[in-house]
CSV table of C-alpha atoms and ligand atoms in Angstrom, one decimal:
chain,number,residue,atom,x,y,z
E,672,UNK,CA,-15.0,20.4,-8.2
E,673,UNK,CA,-13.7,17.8,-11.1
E,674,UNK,CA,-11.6,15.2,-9.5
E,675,UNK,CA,-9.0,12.9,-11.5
E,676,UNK,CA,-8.0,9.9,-9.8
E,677,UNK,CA,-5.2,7.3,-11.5
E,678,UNK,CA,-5.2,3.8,-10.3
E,679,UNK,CA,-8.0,1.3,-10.3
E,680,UNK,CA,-8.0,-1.5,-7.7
E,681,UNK,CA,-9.7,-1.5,-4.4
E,682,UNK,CA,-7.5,1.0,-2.5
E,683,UNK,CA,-8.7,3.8,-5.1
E,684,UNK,CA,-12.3,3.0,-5.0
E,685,UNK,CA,-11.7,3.5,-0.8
E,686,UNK,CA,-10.3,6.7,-2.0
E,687,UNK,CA,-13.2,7.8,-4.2
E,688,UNK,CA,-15.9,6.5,-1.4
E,689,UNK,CA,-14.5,9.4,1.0
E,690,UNK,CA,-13.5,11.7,-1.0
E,691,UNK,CA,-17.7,11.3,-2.2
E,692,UNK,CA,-18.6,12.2,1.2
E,693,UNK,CA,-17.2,15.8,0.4
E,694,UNK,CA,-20.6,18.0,-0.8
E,695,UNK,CA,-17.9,19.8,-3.1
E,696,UNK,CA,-17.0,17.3,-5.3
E,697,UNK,CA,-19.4,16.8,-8.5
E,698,UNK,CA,-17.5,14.8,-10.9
E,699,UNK,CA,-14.7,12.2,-10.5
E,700,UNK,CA,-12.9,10.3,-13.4
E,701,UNK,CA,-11.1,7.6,-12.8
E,702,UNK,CA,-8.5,6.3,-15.1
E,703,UNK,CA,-8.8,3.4,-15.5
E,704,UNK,CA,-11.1,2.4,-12.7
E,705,UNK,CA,-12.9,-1.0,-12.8
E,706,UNK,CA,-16.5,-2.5,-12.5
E,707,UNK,CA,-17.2,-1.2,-8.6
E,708,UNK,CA,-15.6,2.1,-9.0
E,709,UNK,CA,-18.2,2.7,-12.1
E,710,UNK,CA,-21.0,3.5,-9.8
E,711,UNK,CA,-19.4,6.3,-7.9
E,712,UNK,CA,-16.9,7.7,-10.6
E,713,UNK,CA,-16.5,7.7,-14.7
E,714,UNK,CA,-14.3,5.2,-15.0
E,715,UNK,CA,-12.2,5.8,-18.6
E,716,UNK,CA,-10.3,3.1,-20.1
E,717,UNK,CA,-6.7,4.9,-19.7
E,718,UNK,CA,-4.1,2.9,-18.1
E,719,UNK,CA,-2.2,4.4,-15.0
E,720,UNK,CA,0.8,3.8,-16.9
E,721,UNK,CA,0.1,5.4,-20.1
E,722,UNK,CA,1.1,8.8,-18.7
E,723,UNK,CA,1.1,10.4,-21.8
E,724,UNK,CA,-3.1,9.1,-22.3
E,725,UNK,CA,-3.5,10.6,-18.7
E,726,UNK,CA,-2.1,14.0,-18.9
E,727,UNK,CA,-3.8,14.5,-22.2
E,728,UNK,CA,-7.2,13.3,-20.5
E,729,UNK,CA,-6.2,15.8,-17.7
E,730,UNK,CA,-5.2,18.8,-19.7
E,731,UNK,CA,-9.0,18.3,-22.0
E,732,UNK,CA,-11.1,17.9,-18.6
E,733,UNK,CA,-11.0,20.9,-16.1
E,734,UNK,CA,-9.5,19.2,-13.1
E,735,UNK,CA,-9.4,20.7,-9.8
E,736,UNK,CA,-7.7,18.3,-8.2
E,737,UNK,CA,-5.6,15.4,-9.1
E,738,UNK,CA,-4.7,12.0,-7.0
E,739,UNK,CA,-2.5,9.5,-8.0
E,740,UNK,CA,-2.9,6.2,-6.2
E,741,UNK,CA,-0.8,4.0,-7.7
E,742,UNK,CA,3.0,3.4,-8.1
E,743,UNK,CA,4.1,3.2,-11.1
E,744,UNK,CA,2.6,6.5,-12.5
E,745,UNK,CA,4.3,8.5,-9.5
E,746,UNK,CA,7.7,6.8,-10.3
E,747,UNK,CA,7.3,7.6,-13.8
E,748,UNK,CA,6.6,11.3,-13.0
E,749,UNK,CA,2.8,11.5,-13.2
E,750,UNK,CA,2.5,14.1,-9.9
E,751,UNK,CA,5.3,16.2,-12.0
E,752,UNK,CA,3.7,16.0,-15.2
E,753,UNK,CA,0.4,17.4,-14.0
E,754,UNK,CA,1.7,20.2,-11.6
E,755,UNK,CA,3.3,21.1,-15.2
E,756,UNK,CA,-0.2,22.0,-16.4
E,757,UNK,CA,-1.1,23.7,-13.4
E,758,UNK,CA,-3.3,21.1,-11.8
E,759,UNK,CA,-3.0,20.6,-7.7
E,760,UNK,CA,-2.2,17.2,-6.6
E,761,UNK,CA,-1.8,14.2,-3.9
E,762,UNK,CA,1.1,12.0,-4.5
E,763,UNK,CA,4.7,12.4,-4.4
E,764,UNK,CA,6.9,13.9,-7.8
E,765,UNK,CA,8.6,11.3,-9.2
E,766,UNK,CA,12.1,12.5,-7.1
E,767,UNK,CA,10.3,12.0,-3.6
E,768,UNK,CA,8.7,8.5,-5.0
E,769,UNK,CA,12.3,7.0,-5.4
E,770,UNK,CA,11.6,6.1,-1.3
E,771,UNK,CA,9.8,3.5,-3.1
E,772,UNK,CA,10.9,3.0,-6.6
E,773,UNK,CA,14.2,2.4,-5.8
E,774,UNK,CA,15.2,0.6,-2.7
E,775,UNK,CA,18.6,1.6,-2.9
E,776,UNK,CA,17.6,4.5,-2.5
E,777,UNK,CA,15.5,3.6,0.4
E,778,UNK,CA,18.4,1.9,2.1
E,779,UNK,CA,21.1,4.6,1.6
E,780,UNK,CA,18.6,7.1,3.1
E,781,UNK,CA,18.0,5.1,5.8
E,782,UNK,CA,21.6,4.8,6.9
E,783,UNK,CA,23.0,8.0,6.2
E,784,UNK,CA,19.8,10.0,8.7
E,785,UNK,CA,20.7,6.9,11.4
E,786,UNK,CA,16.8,5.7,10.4
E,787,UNK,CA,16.4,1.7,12.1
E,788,UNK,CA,16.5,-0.7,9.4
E,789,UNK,CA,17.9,-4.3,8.5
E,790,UNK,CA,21.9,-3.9,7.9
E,791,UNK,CA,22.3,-3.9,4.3
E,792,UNK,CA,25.1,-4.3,1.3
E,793,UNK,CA,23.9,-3.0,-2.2
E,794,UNK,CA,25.8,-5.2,-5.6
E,795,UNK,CA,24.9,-4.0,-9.1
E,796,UNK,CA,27.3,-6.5,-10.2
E,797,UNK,CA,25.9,-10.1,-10.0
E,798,UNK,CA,29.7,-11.7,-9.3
E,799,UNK,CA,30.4,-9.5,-6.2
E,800,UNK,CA,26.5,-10.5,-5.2
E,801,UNK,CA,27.6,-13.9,-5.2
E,802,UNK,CA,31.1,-14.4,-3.3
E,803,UNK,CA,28.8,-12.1,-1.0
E,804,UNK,CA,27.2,-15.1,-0.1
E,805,UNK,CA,29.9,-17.1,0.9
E,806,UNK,CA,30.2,-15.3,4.8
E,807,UNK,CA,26.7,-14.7,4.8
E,808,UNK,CA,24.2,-15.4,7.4
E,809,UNK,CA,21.1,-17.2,7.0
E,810,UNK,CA,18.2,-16.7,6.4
E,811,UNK,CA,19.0,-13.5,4.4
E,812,UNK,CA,16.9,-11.3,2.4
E,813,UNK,CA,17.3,-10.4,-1.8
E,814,UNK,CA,15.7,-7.4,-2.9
E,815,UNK,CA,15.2,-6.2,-6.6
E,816,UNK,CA,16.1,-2.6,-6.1
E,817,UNK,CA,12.8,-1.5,-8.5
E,818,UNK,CA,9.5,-1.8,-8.7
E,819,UNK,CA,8.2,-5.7,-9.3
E,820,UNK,CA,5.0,-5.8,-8.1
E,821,UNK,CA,5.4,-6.8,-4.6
E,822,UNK,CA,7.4,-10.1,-5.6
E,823,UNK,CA,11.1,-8.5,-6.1
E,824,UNK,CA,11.8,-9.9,-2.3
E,825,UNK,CA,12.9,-13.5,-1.6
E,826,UNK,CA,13.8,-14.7,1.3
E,827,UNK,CA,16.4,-17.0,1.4
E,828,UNK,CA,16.8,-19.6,3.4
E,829,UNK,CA,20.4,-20.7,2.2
E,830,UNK,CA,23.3,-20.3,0.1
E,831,UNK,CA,21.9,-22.5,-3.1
E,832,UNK,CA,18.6,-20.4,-2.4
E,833,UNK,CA,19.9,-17.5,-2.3
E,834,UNK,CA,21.9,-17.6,-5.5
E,835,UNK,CA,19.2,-18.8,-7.4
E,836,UNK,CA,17.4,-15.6,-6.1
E,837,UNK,CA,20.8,-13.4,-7.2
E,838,UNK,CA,20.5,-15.2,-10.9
E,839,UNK,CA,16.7,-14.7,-11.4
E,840,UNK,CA,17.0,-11.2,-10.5
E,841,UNK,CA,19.9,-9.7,-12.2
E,842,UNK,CA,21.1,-12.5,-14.6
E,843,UNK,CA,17.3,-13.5,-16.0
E,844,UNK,CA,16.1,-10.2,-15.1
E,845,UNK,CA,12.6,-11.9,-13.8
E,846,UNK,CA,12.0,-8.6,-12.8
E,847,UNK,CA,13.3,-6.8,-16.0
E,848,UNK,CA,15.2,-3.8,-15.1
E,849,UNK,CA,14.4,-3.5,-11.7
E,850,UNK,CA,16.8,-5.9,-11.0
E,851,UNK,CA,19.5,-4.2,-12.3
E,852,UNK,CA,21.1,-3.6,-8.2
E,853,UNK,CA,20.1,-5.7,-5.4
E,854,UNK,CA,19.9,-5.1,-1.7
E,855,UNK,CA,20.9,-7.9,0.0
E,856,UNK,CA,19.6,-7.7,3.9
E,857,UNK,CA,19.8,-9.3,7.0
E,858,UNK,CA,16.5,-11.3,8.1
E,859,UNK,CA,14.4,-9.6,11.3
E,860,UNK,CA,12.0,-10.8,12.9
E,861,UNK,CA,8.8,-9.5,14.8
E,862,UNK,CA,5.3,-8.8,14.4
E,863,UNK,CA,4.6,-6.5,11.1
E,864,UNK,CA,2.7,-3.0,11.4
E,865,UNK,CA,1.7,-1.4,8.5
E,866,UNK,CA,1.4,2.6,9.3
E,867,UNK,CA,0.2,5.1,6.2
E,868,UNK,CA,0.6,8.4,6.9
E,869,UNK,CA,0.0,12.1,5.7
E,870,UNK,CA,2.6,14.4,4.9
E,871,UNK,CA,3.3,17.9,3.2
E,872,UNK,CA,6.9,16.9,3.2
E,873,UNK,CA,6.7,19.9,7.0
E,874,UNK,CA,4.6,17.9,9.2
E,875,UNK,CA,3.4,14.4,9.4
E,876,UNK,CA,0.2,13.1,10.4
E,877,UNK,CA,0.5,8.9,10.4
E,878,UNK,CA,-3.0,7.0,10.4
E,879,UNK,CA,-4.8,4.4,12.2
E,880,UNK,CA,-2.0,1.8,11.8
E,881,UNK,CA,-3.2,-1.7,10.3
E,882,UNK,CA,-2.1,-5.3,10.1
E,883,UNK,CA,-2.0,-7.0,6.2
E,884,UNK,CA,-1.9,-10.5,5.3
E,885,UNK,CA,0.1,-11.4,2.6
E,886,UNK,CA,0.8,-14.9,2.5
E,887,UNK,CA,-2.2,-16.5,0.0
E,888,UNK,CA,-3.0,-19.2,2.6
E,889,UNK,CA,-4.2,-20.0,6.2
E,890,UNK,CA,-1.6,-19.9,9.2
E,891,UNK,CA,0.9,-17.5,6.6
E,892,UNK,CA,1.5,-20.4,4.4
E,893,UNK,CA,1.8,-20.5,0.8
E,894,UNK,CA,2.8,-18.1,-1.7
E,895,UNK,CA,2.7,-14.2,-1.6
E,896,UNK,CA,0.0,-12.3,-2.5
E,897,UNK,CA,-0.9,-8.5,-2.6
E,898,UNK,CA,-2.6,-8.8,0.7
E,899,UNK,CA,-5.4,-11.4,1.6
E,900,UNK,CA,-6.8,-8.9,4.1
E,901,UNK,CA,-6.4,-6.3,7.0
E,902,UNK,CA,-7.3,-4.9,9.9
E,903,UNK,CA,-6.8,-1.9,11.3
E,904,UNK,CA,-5.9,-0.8,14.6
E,905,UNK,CA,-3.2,-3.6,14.9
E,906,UNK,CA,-3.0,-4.7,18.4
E,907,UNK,CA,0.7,-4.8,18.2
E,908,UNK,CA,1.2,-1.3,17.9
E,909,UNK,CA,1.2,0.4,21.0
E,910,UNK,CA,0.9,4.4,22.0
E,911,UNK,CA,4.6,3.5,23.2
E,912,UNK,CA,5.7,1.7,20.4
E,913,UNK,CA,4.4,4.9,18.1
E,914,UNK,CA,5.6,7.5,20.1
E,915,UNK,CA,9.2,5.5,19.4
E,916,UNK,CA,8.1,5.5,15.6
E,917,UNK,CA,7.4,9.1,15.5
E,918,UNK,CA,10.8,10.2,17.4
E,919,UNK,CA,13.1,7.5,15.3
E,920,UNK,CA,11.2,6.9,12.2
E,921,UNK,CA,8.6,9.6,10.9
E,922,UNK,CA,9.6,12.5,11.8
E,923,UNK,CA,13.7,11.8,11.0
E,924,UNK,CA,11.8,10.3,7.1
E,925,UNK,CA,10.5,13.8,6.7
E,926,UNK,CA,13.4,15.5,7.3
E,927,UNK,CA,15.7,12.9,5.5
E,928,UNK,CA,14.2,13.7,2.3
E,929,UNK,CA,13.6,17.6,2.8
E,930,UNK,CA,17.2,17.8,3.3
E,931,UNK,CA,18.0,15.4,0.1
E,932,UNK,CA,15.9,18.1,-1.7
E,933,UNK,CA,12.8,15.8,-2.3
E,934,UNK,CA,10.5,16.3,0.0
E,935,UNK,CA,7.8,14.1,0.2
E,936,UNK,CA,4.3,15.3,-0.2
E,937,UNK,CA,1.7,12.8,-0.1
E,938,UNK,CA,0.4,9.3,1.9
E,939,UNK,CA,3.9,8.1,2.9
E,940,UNK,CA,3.6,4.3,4.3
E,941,UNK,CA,5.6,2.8,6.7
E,942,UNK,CA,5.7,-0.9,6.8
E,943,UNK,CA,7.2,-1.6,9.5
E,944,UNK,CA,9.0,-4.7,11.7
E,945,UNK,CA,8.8,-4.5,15.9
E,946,UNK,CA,12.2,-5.9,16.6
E,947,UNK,CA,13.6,-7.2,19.8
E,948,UNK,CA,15.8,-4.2,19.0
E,949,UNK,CA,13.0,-1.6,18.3
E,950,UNK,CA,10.9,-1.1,15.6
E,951,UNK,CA,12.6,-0.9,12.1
E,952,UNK,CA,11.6,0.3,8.4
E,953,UNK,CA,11.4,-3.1,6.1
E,954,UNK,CA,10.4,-0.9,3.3
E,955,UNK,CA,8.2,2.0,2.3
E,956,UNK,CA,5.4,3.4,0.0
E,957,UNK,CA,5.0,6.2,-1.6
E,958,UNK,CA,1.2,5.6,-1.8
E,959,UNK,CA,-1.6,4.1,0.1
E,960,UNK,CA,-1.0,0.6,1.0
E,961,UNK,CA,-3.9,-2.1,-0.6
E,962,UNK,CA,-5.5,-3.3,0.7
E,963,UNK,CA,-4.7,-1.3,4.1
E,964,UNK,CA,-6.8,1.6,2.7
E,965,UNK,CA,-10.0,-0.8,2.8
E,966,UNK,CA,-9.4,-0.4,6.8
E,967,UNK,CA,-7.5,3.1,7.3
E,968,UNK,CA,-9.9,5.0,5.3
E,969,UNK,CA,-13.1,3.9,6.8
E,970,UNK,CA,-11.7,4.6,10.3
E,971,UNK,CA,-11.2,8.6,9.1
E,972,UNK,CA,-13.4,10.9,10.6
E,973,UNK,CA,-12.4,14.0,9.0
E,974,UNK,CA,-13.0,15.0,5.4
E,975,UNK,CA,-10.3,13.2,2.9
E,976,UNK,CA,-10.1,15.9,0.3
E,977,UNK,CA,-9.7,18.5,3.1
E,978,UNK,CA,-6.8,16.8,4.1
E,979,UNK,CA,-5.4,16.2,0.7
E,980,UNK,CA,-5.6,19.9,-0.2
E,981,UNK,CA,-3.8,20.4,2.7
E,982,UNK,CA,-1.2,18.1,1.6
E,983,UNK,CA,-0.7,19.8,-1.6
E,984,UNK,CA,-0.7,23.3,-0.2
E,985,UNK,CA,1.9,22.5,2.8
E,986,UNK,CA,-0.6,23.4,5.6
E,987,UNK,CA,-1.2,20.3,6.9
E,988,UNK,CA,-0.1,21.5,10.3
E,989,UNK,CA,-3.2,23.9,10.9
E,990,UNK,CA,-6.0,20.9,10.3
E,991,UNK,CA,-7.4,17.5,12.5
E,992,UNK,CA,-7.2,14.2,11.1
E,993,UNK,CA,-9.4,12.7,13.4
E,994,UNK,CA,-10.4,8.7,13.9
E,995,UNK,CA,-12.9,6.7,15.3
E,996,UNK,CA,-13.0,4.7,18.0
E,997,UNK,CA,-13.8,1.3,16.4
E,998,UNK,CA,-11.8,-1.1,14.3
E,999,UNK,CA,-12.5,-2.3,10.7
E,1000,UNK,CA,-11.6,-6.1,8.9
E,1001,UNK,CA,-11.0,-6.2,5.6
E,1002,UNK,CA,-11.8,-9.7,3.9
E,1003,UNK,CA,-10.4,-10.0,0.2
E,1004,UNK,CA,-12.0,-12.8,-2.2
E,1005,UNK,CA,-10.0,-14.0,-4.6
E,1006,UNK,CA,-9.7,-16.2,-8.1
E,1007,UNK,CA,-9.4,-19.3,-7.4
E,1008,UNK,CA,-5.2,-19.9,-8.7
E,1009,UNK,CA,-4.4,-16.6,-7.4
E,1010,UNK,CA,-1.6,-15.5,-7.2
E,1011,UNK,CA,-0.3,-17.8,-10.1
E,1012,UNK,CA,-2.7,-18.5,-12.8
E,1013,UNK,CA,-6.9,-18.0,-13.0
E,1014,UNK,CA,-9.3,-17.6,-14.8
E,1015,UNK,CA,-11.5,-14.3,-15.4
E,1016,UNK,CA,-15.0,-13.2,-16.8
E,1017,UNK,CA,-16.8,-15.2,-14.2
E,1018,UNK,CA,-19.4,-13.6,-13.1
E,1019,UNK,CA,-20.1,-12.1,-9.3
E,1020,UNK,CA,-23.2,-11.6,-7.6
E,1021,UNK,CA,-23.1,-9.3,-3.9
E,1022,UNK,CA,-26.6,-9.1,-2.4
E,1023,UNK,CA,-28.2,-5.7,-2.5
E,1024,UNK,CA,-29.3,-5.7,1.3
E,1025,UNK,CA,-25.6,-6.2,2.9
E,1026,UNK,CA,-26.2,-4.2,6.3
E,1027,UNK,CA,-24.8,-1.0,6.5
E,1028,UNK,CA,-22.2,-1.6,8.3
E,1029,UNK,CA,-20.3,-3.0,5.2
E,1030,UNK,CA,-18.5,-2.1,2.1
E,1031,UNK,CA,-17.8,-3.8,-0.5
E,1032,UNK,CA,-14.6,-2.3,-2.4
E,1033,UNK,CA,-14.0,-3.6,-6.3
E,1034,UNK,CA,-10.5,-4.1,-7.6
E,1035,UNK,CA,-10.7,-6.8,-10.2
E,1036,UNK,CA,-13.6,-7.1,-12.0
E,1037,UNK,CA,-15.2,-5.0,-14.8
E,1038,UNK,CA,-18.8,-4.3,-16.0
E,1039,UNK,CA,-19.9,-6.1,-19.3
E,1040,UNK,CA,-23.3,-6.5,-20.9
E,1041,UNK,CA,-23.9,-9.7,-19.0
E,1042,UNK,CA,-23.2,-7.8,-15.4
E,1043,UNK,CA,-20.5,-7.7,-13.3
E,1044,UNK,CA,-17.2,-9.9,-13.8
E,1045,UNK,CA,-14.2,-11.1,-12.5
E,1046,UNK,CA,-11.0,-9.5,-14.6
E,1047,UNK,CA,-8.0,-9.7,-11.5
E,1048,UNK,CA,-6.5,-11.9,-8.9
E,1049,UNK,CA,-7.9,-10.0,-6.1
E,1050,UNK,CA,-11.5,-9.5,-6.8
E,1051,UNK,CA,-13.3,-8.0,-4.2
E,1052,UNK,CA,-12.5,-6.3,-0.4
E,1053,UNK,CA,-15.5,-6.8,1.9
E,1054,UNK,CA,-14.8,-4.7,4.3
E,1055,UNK,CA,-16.9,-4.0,8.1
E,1056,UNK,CA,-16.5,-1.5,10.6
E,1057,UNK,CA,-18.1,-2.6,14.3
E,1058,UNK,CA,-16.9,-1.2,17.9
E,1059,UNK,CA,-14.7,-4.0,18.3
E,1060,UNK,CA,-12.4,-6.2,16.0
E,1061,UNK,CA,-14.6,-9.3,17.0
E,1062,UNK,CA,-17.1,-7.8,15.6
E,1063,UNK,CA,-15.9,-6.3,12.4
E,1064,UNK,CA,-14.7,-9.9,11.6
E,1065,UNK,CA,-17.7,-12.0,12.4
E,1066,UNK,CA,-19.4,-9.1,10.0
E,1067,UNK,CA,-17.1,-8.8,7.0
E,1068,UNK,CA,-17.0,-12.5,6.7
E,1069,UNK,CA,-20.4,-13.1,7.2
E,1070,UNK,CA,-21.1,-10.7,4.0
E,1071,UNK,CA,-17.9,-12.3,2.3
E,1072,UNK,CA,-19.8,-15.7,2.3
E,1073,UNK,CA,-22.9,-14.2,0.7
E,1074,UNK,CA,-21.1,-13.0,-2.3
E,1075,UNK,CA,-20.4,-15.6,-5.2
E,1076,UNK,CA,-18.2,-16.0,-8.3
E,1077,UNK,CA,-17.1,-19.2,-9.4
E,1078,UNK,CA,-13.5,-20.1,-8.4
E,1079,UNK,CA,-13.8,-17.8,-5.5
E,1080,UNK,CA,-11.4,-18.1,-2.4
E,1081,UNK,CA,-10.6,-16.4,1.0
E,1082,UNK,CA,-8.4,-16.8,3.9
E,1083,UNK,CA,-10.8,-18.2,6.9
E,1084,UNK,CA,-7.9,-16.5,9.4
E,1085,UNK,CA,-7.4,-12.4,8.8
E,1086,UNK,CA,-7.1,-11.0,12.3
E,1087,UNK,CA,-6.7,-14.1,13.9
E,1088,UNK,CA,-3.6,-13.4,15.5
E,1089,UNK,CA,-4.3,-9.8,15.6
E,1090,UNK,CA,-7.9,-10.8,18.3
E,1091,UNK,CA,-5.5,-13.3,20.0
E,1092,UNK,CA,-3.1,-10.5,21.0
E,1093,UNK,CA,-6.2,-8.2,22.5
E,1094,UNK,CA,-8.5,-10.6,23.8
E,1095,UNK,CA,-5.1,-12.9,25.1
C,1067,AMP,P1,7.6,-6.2,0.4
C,1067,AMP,O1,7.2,-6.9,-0.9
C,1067,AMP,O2,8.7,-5.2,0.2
C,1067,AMP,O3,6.4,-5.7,1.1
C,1067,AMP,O4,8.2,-7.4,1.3
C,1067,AMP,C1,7.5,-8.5,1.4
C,1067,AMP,C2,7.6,-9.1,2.8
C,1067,AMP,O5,8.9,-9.6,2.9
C,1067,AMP,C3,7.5,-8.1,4.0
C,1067,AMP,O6,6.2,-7.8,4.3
C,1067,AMP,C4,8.2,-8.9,5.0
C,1067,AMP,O7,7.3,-9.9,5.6
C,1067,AMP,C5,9.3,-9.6,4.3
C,1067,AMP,N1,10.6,-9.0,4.5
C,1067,AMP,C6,11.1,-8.0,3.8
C,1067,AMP,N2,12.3,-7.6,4.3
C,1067,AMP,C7,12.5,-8.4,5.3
C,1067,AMP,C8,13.6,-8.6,6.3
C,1067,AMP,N3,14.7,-7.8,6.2
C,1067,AMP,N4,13.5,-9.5,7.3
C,1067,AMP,C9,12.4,-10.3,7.3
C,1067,AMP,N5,11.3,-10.2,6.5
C,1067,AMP,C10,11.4,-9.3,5.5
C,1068,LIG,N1,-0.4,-4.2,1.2
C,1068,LIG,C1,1.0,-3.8,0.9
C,1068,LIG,C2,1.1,-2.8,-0.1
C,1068,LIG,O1,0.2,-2.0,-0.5
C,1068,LIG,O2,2.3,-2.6,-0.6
């Protein structure tokens, strides 16, 4: 089989790592890939985004099987555009990928099917935002209703912050069209559980669940970042606590949008908030969560493309998704500047004898003449799977410290808090 897989950070070369373990598979492309990626796939210089460069690259390359990792692509109607030329796919159509590209949409959902989440008023007109403010409680949440790269939420302390956050999104448009509505939320609080899950828009078959790290520095401090690192199980998520998630949360999504008339067909991600109240929906994905991937995936037992097909054919209920026992770290390293300014083309070096144990996944760097190098904020996820948590750490961050770029940071602390809750 020819696979085609859009997207290019570390979460897709997770992806193309298990979906290599199937004996089927004999070419992948990925478009546009990146340095790591280039030794298990053909990497071609296509951005996600140019859908029209990616559809044409499809239609000229006899692909069985399409999977479309990233965002912004399955908002702009990449799933869609590739069932039009007959080619079977994972990922939302770009109708079911509004959970996530539009968090109006999101909300409204989530109220009208009686779905737990933060109580809510959506403004599309900055004045009304505003005078909002004035019997609002703080802290208080603004949310670009679009897609802004993970930074379209601030949370606001107070009134002065929180107007500065309604002007920069829909006056200065820091976000450009996205913030054309805002949400504007009540604050929860609780520990955060990040659940990815399969569905064929019929039945739903939630992952290992897993614990990111967003915040760029030690102790949650500093700015936010993609993630700094995961690990997966997180302690904080019960067999209670998900049997509660399935009855009030999963299942209920599922059957939200089937009955809205977009049923959602893909890996639908939860990210979710254990309240003193229960556990509620702060937002969700219509993809695979990154860097959570670098932790779910190498948990699965089963075969990935197995379940995918199953996905796209709507027979997900007749298959096992099976996991292992053990528990997986992820350890990202980083530019140094990130997640403001650095610099790139500096150039990495990853010992060849890393025990087996451990995986590096690449998301920003490329291959040049002169080797690897750096070309992204996030640079590397160095990911270990052990029998315990303890373990897995100690073993991803001793390979983390043996690999070297200049510039290079990582948080010292990923599953800190997640060992303190299991070993108390
Ligand atoms: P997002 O970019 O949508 O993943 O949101 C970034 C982070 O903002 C989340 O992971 C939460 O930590 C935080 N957040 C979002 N909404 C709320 C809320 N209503 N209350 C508290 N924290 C929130
Ligand atoms: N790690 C958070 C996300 O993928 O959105």
């Amino acid at each position: 089989m020819n696979i085609l897989v859009v997207g290019g950070g570390g979460r897709e070369h997770a992806i193309i790592k298990k979906l290599r373990e199937n004996n089927s598979v004999k070419l992948i492309f990925c478009l546009p890939g990146n340095g790591g990626i280039a030794e298990e796939a053909d990497c071609v210089p296509i951005a996600a985004t140019e859908l029209d460069g990616v559809i044409d690259f499809a239609g000229a390359h006899d692909i069985d099987f399409a999977v479309v990792a990233q965002d912004d692509p399955l908002a702009l109607g990449c799933v869609d555009r590739l069932h039009a030329l007959g080619i079977p796919c994972f990922g939302p159509d770009a109708k079911a990928a509004r959970i996530e590209s539009s968090k109006v949409f999101a909300k409204n959902l989530m109220k009208k099917y009686g779905i737990p989440t933060a109580d809510y008023e959506v403004f599309e007109d900055p004045a009304a935002a505003l005078a909002y403010l004035a019997n609002a409680k703080f802290p208080i949440v603004v949310k670009a209703d679009g897609l802004a790269l993970g930074k379209g939420v601030l949370i606001c302390q107070d009134q002065e912050e929180a107007k500065a956050a309604i002007r920069q999104i829909m006056e200065d448009r820091a976000f450009g069209d996205a913030g054309s509505r805002v949400v504007i939320e009540r604050f929860l609080t609780g520990p955060e559980v990040s659940v990815l899950s399969f569905t064929d828009g019929k039945t739903i078959r939630p992952m290992i669940s897993s614990m990111d790290h967003k915040r760029a520095g030690d102790g949650d401090t500093g700015l936010n970042t993609g993630g700094m690192g995961t690990v997966a199980p997180n302690p904080y998520y019960t067999p209670e606590i998900a049997d509660q998630c399935m009855e009030r949360i999963f299942l209920p999504t599922i059957r939200a949008m089937q009955a809205e008339g977009c049923p959602f067909k893909g890996c639908l991600y939860f990210g979710l908030m254990l309240t003193e109240e229960g556990p509620m929906v702060i937002e969700y994905n219509c993809r695979f969560g990154d860097p959570e991937t670098q932790v779910v995936l190498p948990l699965l037992k089963s075969d990935l493309l197995t379940i995918m097909q199953a996905v796209e054919n709507e027979t997900l209920d007749r298959i096992k998704v099976e996991w292992s026992e053990g528990a997986a770290a992820c350890v990202i390293l980083a530019s140094g500047g990130y997640p403001v300014a650095y610099e790139k083309g500096k150039a990495i070096s990853i010992p060849r004898d890393l025990p087996e144990n451990v995986t590096v996944y690449h998301a920003g760097d490329k291959l040049t003449n002169q080797g690897l190098v750096t070309s992204g904020g996030r640079v590397l996820g160095v990911t270990a799977t052990a029998d315990t948590l303890r373990q897995a750490l100690e073993d991803a961050y001793a390979a983390a410290g043996q690999i070297h770029f200049d510039g290079a940071f990582m948080r010292s602390d990923i599953g800190r808090r997640a060992l303190a809750v299991l070993e108390g």
